[in-house]
Tab-separated table of C-alpha atoms and ligand atoms in Angstrom:
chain	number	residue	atom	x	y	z
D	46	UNK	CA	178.505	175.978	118.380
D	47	UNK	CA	176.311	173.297	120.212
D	48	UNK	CA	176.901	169.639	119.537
D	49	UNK	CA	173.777	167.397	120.015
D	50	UNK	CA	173.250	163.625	119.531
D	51	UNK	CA	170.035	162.796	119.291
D	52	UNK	CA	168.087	159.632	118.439
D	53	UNK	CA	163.890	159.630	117.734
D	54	UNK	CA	162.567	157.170	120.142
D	55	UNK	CA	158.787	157.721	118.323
D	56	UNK	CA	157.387	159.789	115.427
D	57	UNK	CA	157.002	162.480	118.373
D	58	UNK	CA	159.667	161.734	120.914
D	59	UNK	CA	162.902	162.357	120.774
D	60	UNK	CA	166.235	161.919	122.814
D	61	UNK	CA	169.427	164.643	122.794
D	62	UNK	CA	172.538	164.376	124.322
D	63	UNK	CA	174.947	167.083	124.306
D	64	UNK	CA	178.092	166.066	122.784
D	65	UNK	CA	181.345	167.712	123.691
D	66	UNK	CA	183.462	165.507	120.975
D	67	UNK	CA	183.049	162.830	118.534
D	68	UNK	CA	185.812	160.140	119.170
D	69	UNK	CA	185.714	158.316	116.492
D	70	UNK	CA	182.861	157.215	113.680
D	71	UNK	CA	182.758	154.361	110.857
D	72	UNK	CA	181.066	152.320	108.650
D	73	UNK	CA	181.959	148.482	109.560
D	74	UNK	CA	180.355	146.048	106.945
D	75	UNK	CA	177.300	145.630	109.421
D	76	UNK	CA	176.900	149.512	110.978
D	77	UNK	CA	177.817	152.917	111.548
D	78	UNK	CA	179.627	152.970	114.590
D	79	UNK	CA	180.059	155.864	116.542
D	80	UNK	CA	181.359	157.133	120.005
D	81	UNK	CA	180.722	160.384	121.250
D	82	UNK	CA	182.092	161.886	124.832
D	83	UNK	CA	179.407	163.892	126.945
D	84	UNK	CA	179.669	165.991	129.949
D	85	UNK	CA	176.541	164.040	131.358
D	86	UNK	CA	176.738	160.588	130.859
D	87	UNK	CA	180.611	160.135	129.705
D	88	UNK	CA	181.180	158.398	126.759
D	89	UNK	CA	178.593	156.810	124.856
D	90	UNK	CA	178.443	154.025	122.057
D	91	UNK	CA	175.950	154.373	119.022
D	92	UNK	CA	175.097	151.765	116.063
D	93	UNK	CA	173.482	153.266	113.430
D	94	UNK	CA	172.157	156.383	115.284
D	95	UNK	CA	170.664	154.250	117.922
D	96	UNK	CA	172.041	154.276	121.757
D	97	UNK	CA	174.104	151.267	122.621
D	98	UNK	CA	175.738	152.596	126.431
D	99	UNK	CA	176.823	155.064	128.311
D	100	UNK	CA	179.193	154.818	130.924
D	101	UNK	CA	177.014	156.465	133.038
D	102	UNK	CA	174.266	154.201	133.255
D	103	UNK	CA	175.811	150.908	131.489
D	104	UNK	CA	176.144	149.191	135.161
D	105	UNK	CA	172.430	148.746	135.301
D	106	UNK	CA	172.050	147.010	132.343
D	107	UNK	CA	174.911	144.446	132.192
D	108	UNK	CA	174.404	143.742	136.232
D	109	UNK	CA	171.107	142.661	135.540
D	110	UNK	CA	172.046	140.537	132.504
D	111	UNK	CA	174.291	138.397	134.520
D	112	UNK	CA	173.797	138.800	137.745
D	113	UNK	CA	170.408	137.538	138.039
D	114	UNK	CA	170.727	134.371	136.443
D	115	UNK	CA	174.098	133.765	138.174
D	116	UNK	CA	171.652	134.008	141.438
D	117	UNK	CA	169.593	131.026	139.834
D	118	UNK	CA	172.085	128.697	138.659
D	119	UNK	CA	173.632	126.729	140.984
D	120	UNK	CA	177.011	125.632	138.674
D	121	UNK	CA	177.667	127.738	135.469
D	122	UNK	CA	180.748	127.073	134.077
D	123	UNK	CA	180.065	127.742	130.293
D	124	UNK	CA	179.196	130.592	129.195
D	125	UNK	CA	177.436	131.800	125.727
D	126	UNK	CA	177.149	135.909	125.233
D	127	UNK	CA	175.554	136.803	121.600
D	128	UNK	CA	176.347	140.359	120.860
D	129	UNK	CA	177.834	142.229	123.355
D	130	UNK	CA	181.029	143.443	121.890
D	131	UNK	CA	181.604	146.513	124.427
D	132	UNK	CA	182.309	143.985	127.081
D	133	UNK	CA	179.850	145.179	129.317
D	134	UNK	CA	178.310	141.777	129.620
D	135	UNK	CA	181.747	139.872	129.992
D	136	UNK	CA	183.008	142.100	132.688
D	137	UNK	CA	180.264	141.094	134.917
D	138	UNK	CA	180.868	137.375	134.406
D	139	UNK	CA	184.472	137.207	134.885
D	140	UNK	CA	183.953	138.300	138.352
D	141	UNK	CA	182.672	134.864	138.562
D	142	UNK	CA	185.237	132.386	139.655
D	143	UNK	CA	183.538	129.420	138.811
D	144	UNK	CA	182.729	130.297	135.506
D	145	UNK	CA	185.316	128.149	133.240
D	146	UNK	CA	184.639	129.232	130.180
D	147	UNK	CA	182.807	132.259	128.207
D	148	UNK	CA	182.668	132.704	124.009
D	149	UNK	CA	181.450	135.571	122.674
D	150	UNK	CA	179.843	135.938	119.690
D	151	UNK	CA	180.074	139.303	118.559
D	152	UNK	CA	179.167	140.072	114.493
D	153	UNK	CA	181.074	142.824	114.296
D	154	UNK	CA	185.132	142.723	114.506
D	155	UNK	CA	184.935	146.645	114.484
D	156	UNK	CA	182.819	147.111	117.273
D	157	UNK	CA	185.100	145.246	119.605
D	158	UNK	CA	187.910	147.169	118.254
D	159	UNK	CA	186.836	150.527	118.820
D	160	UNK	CA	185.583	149.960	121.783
D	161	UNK	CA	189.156	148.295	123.397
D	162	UNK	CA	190.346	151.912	122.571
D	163	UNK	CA	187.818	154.305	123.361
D	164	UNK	CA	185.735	152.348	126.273
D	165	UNK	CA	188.054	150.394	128.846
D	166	UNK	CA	184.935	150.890	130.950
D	167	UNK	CA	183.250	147.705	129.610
D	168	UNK	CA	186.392	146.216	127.149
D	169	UNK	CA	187.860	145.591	130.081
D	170	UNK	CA	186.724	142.440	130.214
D	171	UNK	CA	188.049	141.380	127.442
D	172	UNK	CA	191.669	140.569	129.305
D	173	UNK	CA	190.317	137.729	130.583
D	174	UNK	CA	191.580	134.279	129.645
D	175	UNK	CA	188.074	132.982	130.223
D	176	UNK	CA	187.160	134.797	127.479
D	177	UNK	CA	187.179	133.801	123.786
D	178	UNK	CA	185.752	135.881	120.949
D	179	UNK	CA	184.126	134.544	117.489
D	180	UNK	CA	183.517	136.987	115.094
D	181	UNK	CA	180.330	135.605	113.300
D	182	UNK	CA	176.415	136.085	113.483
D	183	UNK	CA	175.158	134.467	116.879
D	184	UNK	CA	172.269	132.384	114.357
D	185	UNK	CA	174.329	131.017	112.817
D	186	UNK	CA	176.766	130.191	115.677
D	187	UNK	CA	174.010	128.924	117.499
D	188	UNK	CA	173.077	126.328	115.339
D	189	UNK	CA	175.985	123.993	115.869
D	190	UNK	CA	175.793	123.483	119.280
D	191	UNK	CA	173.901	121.008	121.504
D	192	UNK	CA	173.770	120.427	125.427
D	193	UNK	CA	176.755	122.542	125.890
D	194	UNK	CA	176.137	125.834	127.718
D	195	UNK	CA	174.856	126.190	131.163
D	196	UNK	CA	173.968	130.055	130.256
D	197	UNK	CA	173.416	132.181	127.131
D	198	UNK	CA	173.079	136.381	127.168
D	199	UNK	CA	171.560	137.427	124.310
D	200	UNK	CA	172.987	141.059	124.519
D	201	UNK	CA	172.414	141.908	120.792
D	202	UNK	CA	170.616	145.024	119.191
D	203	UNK	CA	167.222	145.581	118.192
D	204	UNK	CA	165.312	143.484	116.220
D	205	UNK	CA	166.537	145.081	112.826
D	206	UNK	CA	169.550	145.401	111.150
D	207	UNK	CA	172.047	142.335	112.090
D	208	UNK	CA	170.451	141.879	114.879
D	209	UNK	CA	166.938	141.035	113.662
D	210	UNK	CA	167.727	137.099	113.095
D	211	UNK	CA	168.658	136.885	117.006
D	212	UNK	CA	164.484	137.766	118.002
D	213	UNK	CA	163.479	134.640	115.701
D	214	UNK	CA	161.643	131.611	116.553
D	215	UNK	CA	164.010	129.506	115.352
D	216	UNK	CA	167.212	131.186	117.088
D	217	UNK	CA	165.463	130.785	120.139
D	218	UNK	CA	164.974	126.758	119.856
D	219	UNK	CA	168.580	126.709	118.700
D	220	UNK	CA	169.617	128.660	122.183
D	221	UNK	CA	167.337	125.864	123.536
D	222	UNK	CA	169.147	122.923	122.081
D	223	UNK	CA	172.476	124.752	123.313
D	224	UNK	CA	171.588	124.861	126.754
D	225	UNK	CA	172.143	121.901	129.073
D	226	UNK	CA	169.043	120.450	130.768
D	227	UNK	CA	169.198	123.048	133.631
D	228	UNK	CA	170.153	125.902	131.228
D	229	UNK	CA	168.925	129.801	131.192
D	230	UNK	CA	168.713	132.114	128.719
D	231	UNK	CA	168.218	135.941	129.520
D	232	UNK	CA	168.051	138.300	126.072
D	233	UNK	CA	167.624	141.853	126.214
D	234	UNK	CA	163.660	142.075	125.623
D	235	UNK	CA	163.271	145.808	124.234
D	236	UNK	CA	160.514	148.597	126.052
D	237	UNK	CA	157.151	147.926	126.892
D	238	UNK	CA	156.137	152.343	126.735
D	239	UNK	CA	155.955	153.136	123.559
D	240	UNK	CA	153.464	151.202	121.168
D	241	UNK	CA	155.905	150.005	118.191
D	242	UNK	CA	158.660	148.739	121.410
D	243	UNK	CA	155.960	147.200	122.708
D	244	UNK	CA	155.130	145.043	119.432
D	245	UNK	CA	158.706	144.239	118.936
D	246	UNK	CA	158.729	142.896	122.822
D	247	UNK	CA	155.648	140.703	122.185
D	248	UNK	CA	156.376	139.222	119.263
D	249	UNK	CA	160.091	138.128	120.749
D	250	UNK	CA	158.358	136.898	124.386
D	251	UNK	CA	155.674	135.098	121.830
D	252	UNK	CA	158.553	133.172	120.571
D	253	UNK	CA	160.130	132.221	123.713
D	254	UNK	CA	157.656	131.382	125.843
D	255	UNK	CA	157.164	128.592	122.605
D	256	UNK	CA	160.536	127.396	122.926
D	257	UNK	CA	161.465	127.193	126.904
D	258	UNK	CA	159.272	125.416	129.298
D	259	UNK	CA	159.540	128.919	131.759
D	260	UNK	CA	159.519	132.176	130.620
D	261	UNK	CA	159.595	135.296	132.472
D	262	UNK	CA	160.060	138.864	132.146
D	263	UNK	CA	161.892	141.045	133.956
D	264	UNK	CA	162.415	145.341	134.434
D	265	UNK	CA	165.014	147.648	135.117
D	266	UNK	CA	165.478	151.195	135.129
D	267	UNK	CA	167.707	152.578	131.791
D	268	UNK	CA	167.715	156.005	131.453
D	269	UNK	CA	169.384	156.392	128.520
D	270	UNK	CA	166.892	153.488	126.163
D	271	UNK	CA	164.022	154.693	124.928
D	272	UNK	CA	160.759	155.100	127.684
D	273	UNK	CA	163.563	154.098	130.640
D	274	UNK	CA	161.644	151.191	131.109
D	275	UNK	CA	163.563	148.327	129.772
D	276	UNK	CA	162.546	144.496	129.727
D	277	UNK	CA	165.042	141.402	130.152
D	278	UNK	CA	163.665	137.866	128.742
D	279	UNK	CA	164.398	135.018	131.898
D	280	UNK	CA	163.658	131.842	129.796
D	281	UNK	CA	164.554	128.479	131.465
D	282	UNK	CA	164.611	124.935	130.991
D	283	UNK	CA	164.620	124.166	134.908
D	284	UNK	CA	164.985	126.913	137.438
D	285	UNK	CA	162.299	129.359	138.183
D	286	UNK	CA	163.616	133.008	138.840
D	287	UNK	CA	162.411	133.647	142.047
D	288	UNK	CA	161.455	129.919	143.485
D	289	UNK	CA	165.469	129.030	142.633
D	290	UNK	CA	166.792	132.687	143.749
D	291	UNK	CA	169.655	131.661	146.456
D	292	UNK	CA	170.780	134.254	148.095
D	293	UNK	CA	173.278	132.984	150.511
D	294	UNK	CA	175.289	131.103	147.769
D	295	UNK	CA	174.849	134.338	145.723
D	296	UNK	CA	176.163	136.450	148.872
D	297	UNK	CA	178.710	133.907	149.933
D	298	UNK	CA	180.631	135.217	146.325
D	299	UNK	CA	180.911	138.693	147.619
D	300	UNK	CA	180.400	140.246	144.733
D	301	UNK	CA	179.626	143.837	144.826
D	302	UNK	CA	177.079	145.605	142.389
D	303	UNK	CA	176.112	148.905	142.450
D	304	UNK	CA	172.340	148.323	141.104
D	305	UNK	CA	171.705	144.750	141.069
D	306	UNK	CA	170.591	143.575	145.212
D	307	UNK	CA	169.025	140.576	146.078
D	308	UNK	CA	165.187	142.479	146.947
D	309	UNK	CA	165.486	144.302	143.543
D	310	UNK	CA	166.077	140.695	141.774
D	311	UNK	CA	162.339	139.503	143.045
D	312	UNK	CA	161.057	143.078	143.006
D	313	UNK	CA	161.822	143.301	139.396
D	314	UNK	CA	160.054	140.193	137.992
D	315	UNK	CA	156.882	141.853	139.782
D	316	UNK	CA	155.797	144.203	136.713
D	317	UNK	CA	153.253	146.897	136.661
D	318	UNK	CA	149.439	145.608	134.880
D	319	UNK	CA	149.877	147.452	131.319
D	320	UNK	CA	152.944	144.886	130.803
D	321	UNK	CA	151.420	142.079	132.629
D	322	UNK	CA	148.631	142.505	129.800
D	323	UNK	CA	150.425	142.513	126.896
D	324	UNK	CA	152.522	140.018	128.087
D	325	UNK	CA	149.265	137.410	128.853
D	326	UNK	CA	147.729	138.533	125.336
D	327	UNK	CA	150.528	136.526	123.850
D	328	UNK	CA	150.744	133.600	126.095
D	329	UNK	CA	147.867	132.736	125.339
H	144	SAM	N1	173.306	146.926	125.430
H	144	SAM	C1	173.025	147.154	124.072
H	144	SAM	C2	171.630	147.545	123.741
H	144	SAM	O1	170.702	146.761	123.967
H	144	SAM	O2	171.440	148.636	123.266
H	144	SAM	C3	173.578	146.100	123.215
H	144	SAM	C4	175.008	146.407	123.070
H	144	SAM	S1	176.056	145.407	122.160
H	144	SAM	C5	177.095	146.675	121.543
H	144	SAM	C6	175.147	144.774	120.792
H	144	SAM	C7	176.053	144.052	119.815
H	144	SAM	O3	175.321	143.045	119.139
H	144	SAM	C8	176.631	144.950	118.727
H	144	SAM	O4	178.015	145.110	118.900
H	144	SAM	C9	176.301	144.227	117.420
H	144	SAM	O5	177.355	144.267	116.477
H	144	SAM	C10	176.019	142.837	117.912
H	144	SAM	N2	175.170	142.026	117.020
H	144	SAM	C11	174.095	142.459	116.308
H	144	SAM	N3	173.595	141.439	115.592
H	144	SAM	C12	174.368	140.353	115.849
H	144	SAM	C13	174.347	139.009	115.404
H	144	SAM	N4	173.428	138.592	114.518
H	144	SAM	N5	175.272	138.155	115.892
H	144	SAM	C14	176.210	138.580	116.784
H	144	SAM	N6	176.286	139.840	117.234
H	144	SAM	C15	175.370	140.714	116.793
């Protein structure tokens, strides 16, 4: 007997994994939670059917989440992640030693939970004292905070489900008020390939490119998301991605990544002319 997960990525398209065991599965208050184990891409968290990670390809994702605003900054010390409770996103920061301080603000207790037993790959980041976790929804978190974070990661789901309020206009200006005066935020900005993605990843750039004074998208390569073609959000209140990009102080931390490089972090803000399009039809 064959064991297949698959998830529809369009009417038409769909994406299979073969699944040598189910690890675990349950129904939190917010989401089905599963983790599977696969010969391909290890093991793999899903939320309701749709692909979180795989520890195969998780690297590229979370190393370019942090690691290319942590190029821009000069002095981050505070840290706010929304979402992100497989660690992924915290394990890259921690390697930061002049980061003071991250929260994490993760909806789901149960998440965290099963993924501190079943995925040490990314939970591992979790040890560190740096790190403090509030179980609560990141709008709401959001909202009582002003001029107190140097950098927020929006590393949340899609835009439905519990993590629909996080691609709002008015989460966004709350991130805004958050931030110092030289603050970034980078959110995970959905696929540009297939036409629904695409809506979903207008409407959110729509709404930031309102509320931060730069905005820029950037690419990577994610086999495992729908398309492959993934977008990151760079929205700023000071620093420009590639005009602020210091490399020295970046390579001075000696921080090895196996995706992230210093050409790939301008060479990814260059995007090809479909996305430049539907990117301009909403800035305008
Ligand atoms: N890298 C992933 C992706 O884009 O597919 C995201 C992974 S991470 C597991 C996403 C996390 O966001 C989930 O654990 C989910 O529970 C959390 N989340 C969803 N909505 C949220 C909200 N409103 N506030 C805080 N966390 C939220």
């Amino acid at each position: 007997m064959e064991l297949w997960f698959t998830e529809k990525h369009t009417e038409n398209v769909k994406f299979s994994i073969k699944v040598d065991k189910q690890l675990y599965t349950a129904q939190s208050e917010f989401q089905r939670i599963d983790i599977f184990e696969s010969k391909e891409f290890g093991r793999f968290l899903t939320l309701d059917g749709y692909m979180m990670l795989t520890e195969k390809d998780e690297y590229i994702y979370h190393e370019m989440m942090v690691h290319v605003p942590m190029t821009v900054h000069p002095n981050v010390k505070k840290v706010l992640v929304i979402g992100g409770g497989d660690g992924g996103t915290v394990r890259e920061l921690i390697r930061y030693p002049g980061i003071e301080h991250i929260d994490l603000v993760e909806i789901d207790e149960e998440v965290v939970k099963a993924c501190r037993v079943f995925l040490p790959q990314t939970a591992c980041g979790f040890m560190d004292s740096r790190v403090h976790i509030h179980y609560d929804d990141g709008l709401k978190y959001v909202r009582k905070y002003d001029d107190e974070y140097d950098l927020i990661l929006v590393d949340s789901t899609d835009p439905f489900g519990p993590g629909e309020g996080l691609f709002t206009k008015e989460f966004y200006g709350n991130c805004n008020k958050a931030l110092k005066s030289d603050g970034i935020m980078v959110n995970q900005h959905e696929s540009p390939f297939y036409p629904d993605d695409a809506v979903a990843m207008q409407r959110a750039h729509k709404r930031i490119v309102e509320s931060f004074p730069i905005s820029k998208v950037y690419q990577a390569h994610i086999p495992t998301y729908p398309s492959g073609h993934w977008l990151f959000g760079f929205a700023s209140k000071k620093y420009h991605p590639i005009v602020n990009q210091d490399v020295a102080r970046w390579k001075a931390q000696g921080i090895k990544t196996k995706y992230y490089n210093e050409q790939l972090h301008a060479g990814a803000f260059a995007l090809p002319n479909y996305v430049e399009e539907l990117l301009e039809n909403v800035e305008k």
